[in-house]
Every structure is written in structure tokens, then in C-alpha cells.
PDB file of C-alpha atoms in Angstrom:
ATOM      1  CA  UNK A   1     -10.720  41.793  21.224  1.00  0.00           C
ATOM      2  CA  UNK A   2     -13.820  42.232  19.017  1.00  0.00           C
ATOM      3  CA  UNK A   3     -15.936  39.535  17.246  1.00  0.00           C
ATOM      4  CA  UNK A   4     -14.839  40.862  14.034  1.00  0.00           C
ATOM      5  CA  UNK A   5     -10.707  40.853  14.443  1.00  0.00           C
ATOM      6  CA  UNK A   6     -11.488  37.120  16.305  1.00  0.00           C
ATOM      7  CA  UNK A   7     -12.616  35.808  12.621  1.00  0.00           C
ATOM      8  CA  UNK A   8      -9.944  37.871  11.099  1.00  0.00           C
ATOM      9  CA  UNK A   9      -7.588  35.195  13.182  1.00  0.00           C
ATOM     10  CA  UNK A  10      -9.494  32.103  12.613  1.00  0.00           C
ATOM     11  CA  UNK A  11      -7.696  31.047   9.228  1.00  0.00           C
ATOM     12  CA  UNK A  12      -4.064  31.584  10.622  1.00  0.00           C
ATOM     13  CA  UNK A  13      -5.302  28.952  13.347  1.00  0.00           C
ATOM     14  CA  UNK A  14      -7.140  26.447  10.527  1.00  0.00           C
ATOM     15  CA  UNK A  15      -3.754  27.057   8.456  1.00  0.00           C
ATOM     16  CA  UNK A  16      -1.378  26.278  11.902  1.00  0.00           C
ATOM     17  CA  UNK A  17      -3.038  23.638  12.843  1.00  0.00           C
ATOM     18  CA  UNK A  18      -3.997  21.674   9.198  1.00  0.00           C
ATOM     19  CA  UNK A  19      -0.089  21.455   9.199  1.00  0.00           C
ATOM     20  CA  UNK A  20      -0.190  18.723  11.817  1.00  0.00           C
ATOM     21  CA  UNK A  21      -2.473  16.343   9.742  1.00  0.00           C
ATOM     22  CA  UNK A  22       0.340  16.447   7.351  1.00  0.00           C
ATOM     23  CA  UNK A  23      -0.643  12.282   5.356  1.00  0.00           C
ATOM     24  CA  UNK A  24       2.087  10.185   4.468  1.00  0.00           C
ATOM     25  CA  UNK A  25       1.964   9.261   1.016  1.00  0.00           C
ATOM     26  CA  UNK A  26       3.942   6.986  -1.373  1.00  0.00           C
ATOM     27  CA  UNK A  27       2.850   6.086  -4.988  1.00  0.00           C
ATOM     28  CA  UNK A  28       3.515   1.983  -6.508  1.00  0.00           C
ATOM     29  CA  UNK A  29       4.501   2.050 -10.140  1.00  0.00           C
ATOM     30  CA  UNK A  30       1.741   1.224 -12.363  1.00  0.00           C
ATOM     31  CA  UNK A  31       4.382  -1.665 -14.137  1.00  0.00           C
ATOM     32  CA  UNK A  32       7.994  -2.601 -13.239  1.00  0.00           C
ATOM     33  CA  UNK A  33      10.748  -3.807 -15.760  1.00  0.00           C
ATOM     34  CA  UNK A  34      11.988  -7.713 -14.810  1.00  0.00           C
ATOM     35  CA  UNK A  35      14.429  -9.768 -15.631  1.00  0.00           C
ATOM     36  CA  UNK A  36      14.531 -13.866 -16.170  1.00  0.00           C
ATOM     37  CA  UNK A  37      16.055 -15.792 -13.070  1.00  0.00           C
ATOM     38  CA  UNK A  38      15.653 -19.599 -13.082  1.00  0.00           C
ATOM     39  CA  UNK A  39      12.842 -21.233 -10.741  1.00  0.00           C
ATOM     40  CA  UNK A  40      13.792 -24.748  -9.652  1.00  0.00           C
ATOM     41  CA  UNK A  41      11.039 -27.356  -7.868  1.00  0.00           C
ATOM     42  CA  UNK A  42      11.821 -28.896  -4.717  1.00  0.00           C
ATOM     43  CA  UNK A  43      10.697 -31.925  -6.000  1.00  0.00           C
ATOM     44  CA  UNK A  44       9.991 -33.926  -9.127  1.00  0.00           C
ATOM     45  CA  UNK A  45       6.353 -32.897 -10.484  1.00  0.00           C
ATOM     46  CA  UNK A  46       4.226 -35.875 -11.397  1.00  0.00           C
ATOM     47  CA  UNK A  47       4.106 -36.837 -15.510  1.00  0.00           C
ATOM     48  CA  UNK A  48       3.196 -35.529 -17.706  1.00  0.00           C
ATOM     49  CA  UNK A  49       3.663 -32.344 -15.770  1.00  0.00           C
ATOM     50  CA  UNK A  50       6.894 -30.284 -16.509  1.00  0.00           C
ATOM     51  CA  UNK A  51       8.248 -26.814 -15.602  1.00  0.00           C
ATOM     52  CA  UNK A  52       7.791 -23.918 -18.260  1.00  0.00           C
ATOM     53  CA  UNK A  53      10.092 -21.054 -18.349  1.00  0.00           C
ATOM     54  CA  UNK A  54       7.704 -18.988 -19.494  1.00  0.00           C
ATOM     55  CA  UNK A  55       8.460 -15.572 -18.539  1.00  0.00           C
ATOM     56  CA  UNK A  56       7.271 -11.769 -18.672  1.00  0.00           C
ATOM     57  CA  UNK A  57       9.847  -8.823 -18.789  1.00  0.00           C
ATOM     58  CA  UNK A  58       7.607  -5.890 -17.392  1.00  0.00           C
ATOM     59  CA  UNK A  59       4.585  -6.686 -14.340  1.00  0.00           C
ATOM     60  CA  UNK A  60       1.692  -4.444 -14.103  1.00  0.00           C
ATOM     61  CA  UNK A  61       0.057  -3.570 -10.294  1.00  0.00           C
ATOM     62  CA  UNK A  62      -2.205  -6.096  -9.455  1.00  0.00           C
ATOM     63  CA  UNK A  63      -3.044  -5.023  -5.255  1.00  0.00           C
ATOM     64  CA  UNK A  64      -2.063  -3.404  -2.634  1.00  0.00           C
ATOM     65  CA  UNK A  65      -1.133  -4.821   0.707  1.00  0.00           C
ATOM     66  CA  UNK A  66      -0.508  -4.317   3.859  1.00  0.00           C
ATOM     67  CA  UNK A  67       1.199  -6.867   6.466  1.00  0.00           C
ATOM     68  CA  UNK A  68       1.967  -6.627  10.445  1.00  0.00           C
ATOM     69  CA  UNK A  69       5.826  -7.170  10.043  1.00  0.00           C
ATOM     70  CA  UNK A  70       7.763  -8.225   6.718  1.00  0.00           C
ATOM     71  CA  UNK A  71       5.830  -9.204   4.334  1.00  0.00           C
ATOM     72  CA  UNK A  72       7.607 -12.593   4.061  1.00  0.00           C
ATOM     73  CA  UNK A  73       6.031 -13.140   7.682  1.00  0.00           C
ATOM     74  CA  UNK A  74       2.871 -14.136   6.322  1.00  0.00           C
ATOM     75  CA  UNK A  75       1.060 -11.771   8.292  1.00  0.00           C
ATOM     76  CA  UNK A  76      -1.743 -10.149   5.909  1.00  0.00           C
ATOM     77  CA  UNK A  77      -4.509  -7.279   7.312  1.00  0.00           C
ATOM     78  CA  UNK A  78      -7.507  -7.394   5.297  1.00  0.00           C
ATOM     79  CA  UNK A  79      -8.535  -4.180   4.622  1.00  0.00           C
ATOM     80  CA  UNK A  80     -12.253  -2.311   4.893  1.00  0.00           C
ATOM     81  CA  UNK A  81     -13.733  -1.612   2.228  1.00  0.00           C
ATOM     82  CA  UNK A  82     -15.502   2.021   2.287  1.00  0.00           C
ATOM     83  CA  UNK A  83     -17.235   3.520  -0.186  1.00  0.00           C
ATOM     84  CA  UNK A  84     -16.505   7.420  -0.835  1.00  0.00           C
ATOM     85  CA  UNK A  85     -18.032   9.619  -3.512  1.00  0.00           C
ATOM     86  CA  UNK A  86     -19.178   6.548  -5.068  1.00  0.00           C
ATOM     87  CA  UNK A  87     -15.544   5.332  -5.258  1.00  0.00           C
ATOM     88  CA  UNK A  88     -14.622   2.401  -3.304  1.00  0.00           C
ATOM     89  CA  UNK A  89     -11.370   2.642  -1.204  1.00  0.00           C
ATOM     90  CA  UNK A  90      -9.274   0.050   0.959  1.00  0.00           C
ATOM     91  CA  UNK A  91      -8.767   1.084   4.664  1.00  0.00           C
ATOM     92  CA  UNK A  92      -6.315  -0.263   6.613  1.00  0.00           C
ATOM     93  CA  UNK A  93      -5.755   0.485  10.550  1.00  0.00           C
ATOM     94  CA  UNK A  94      -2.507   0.693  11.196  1.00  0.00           C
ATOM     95  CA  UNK A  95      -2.112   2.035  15.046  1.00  0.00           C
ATOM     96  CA  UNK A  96       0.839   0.320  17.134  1.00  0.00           C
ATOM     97  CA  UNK A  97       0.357  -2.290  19.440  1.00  0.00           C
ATOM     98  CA  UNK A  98       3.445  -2.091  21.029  1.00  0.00           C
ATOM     99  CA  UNK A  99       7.254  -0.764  20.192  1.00  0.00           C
ATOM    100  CA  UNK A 100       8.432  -4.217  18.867  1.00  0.00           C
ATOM    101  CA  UNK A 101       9.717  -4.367  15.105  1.00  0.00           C
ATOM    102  CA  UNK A 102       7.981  -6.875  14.422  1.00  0.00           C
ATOM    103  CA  UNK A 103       4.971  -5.695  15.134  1.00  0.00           C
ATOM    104  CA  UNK A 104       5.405  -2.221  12.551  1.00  0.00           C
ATOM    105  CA  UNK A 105       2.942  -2.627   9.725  1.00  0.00           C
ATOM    106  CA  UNK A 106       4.651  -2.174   5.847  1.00  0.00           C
ATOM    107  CA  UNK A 107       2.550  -2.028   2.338  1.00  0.00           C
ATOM    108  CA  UNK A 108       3.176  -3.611  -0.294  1.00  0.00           C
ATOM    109  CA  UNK A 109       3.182  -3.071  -3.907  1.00  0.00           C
ATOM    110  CA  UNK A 110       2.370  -6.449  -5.167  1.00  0.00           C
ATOM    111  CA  UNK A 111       2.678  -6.853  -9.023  1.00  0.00           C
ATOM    112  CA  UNK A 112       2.128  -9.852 -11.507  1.00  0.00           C
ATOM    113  CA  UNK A 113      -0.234 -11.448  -9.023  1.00  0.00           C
ATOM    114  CA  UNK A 114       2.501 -12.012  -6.361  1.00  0.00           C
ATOM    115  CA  UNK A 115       5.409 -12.571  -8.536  1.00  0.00           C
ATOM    116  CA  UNK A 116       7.095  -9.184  -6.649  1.00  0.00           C
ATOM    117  CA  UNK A 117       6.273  -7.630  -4.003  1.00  0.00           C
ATOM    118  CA  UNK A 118       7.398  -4.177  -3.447  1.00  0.00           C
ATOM    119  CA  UNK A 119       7.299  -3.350   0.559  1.00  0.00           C
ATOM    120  CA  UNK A 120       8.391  -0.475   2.301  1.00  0.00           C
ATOM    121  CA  UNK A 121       7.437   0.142   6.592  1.00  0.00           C
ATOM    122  CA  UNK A 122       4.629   2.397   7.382  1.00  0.00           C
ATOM    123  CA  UNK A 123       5.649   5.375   9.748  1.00  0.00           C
ATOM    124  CA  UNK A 124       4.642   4.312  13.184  1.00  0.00           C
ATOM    125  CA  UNK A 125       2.566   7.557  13.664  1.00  0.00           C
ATOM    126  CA  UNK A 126       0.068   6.595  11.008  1.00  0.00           C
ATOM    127  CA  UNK A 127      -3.173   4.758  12.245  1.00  0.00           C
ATOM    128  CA  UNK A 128      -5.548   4.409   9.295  1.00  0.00           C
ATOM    129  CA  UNK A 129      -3.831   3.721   5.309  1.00  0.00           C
ATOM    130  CA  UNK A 130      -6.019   3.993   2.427  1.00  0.00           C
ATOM    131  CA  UNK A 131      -5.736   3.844  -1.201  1.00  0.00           C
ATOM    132  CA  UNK A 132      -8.674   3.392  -4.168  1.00  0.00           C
ATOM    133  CA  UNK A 133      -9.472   0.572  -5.331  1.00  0.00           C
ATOM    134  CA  UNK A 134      -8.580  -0.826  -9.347  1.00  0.00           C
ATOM    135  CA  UNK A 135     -10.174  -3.744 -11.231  1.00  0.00           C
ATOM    136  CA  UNK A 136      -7.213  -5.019 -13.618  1.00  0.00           C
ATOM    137  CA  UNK A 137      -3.964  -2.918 -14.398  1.00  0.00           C
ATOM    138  CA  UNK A 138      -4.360   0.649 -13.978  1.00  0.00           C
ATOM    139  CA  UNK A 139      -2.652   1.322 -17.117  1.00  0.00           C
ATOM    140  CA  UNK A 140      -0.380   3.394 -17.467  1.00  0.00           C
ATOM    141  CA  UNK A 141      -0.988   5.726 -13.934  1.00  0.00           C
ATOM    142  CA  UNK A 142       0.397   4.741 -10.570  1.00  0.00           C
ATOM    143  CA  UNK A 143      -1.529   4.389  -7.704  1.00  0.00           C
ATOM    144  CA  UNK A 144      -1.380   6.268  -4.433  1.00  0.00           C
ATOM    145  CA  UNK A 145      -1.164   4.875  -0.520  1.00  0.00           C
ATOM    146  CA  UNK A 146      -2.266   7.789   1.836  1.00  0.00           C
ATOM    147  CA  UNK A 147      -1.799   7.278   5.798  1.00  0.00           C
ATOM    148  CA  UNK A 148      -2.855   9.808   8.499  1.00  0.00           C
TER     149      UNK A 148
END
């Protein structure tokens, strides 16, 4: 084989083997319709204190999350923050500790500053999650969670 026919062969590997660092990626909604449901207190609030109903019908994206387990186990990763082409991004590393359930890491679309939280699990062959980061809603746009 010849120098020249070896570079003639060098893309079909780049192409075979780019197809293995195939990211996982999943989009949150930039807002999400809601409906009312009634909130009742444990206990009696002191006076003059007293429940509002207030209530909002749609939720804009207010962070991204990611937990070890459910999210309703409490267990928050804080994420780095890099910058990249002078946009800052949240990294996450999300390798496996072990096999257990509870140990499989899920994000989280979190809207109306943790009114809802919309979680889904990670695959377990992802180790690092990222997305970009957004001051305030992002409008009208949603907002992407890559893994590798």
C-alpha cells in the first residue's frame, strides 16, 4: 500500500469511527402550559399571614438540573462551570458508580423556579452532560442537554 491510497482511506476511518461518539441529546421546552390544583399548609400560618391562590397558567425554563437518583431524592450535582467560545456552559459528570438504580443520574427541566420539574434518566453510558447557560427565560427557544 502506498502513502497516497493510505490518505485516500483515512476519512472512511474518521467517518467509522465518529459514529461511536454518537451524544445523547434531549431539548426542555422553553415554557409549559399549567393548570390550577389547590395547595393546602400543613399547618396554620401565623396572622396576619394567609395563603394566596395566586396562580400562573404557562412556566418559562428557569435551570437545568441534574440529580444522582429521582429528583425527589434530594440528591443535587452542582455542575462546572466552563467557559467555551466565550459562552459559558454547565458540565456535569455523570459516569456510574455502580449498577444500582438509585445511583443512575436524571436531568431535570426545572420551570417556574421549582414549581415543575421535568426529569427524565440519563443513559448510563454517558459520563460528562452539558448544556449553555441562560440568564432569565430563554424566550421563546428551547434549550438543549448534550451527554457523551
Amino acid at each position: 500500500m502506498t502513502i497516497s491510497s493510505t490518505f485516500h482511506l483515512l476519512p472512511g476511518i474518521v467517518l467509522l469511527f465518529s459514529q461511536y461518539a454518537v451524544a445523547w441529546e434531549v431539548s426542555c421546552p422553553a415554557v409549559i402550559d399549567t393548570q390550577s390544583s389547590a395547595v393546602s399548609l400543613k399547618s396554620d400560618v401565623p396572622a396576619p399571614w394567609q395563603l394566596s391562590p395566586r396562580y400562573m397558567s404557562r412556566l418559562w425554563l428557569s435551570s437545568i438540573g441534574v440529580t444522582q437518583g429521582k429528583p425527589e431524592n434530594l440528591m443535587d450535582l452542582k455542575p462546572e462551570t466552563k467557559k467555551v467560545n466565550g459562552e459559558n456552559w454547565s458540565v456535569w459528570e455523570t459516569e456510574r458508580v455502580s449498577d444500582k438504580e438509585t445511583d443512575r443520574y436524571w436531568v431535570s427541566c426545572i420551570y417556574g423556579h421549582e414549581q415543575i420539574w421535568l426529569a427524565q434518566p440519563i443513559p448510563a453510558s454517558s459520563t460528562r452532560c452539558k448544556t449553555r447557560d441562560f440568564e432569565g427565560s430563554p424566550e421563546d427557544q428551547s434549550v438543549s442537554f448534550i451527554c457523551n
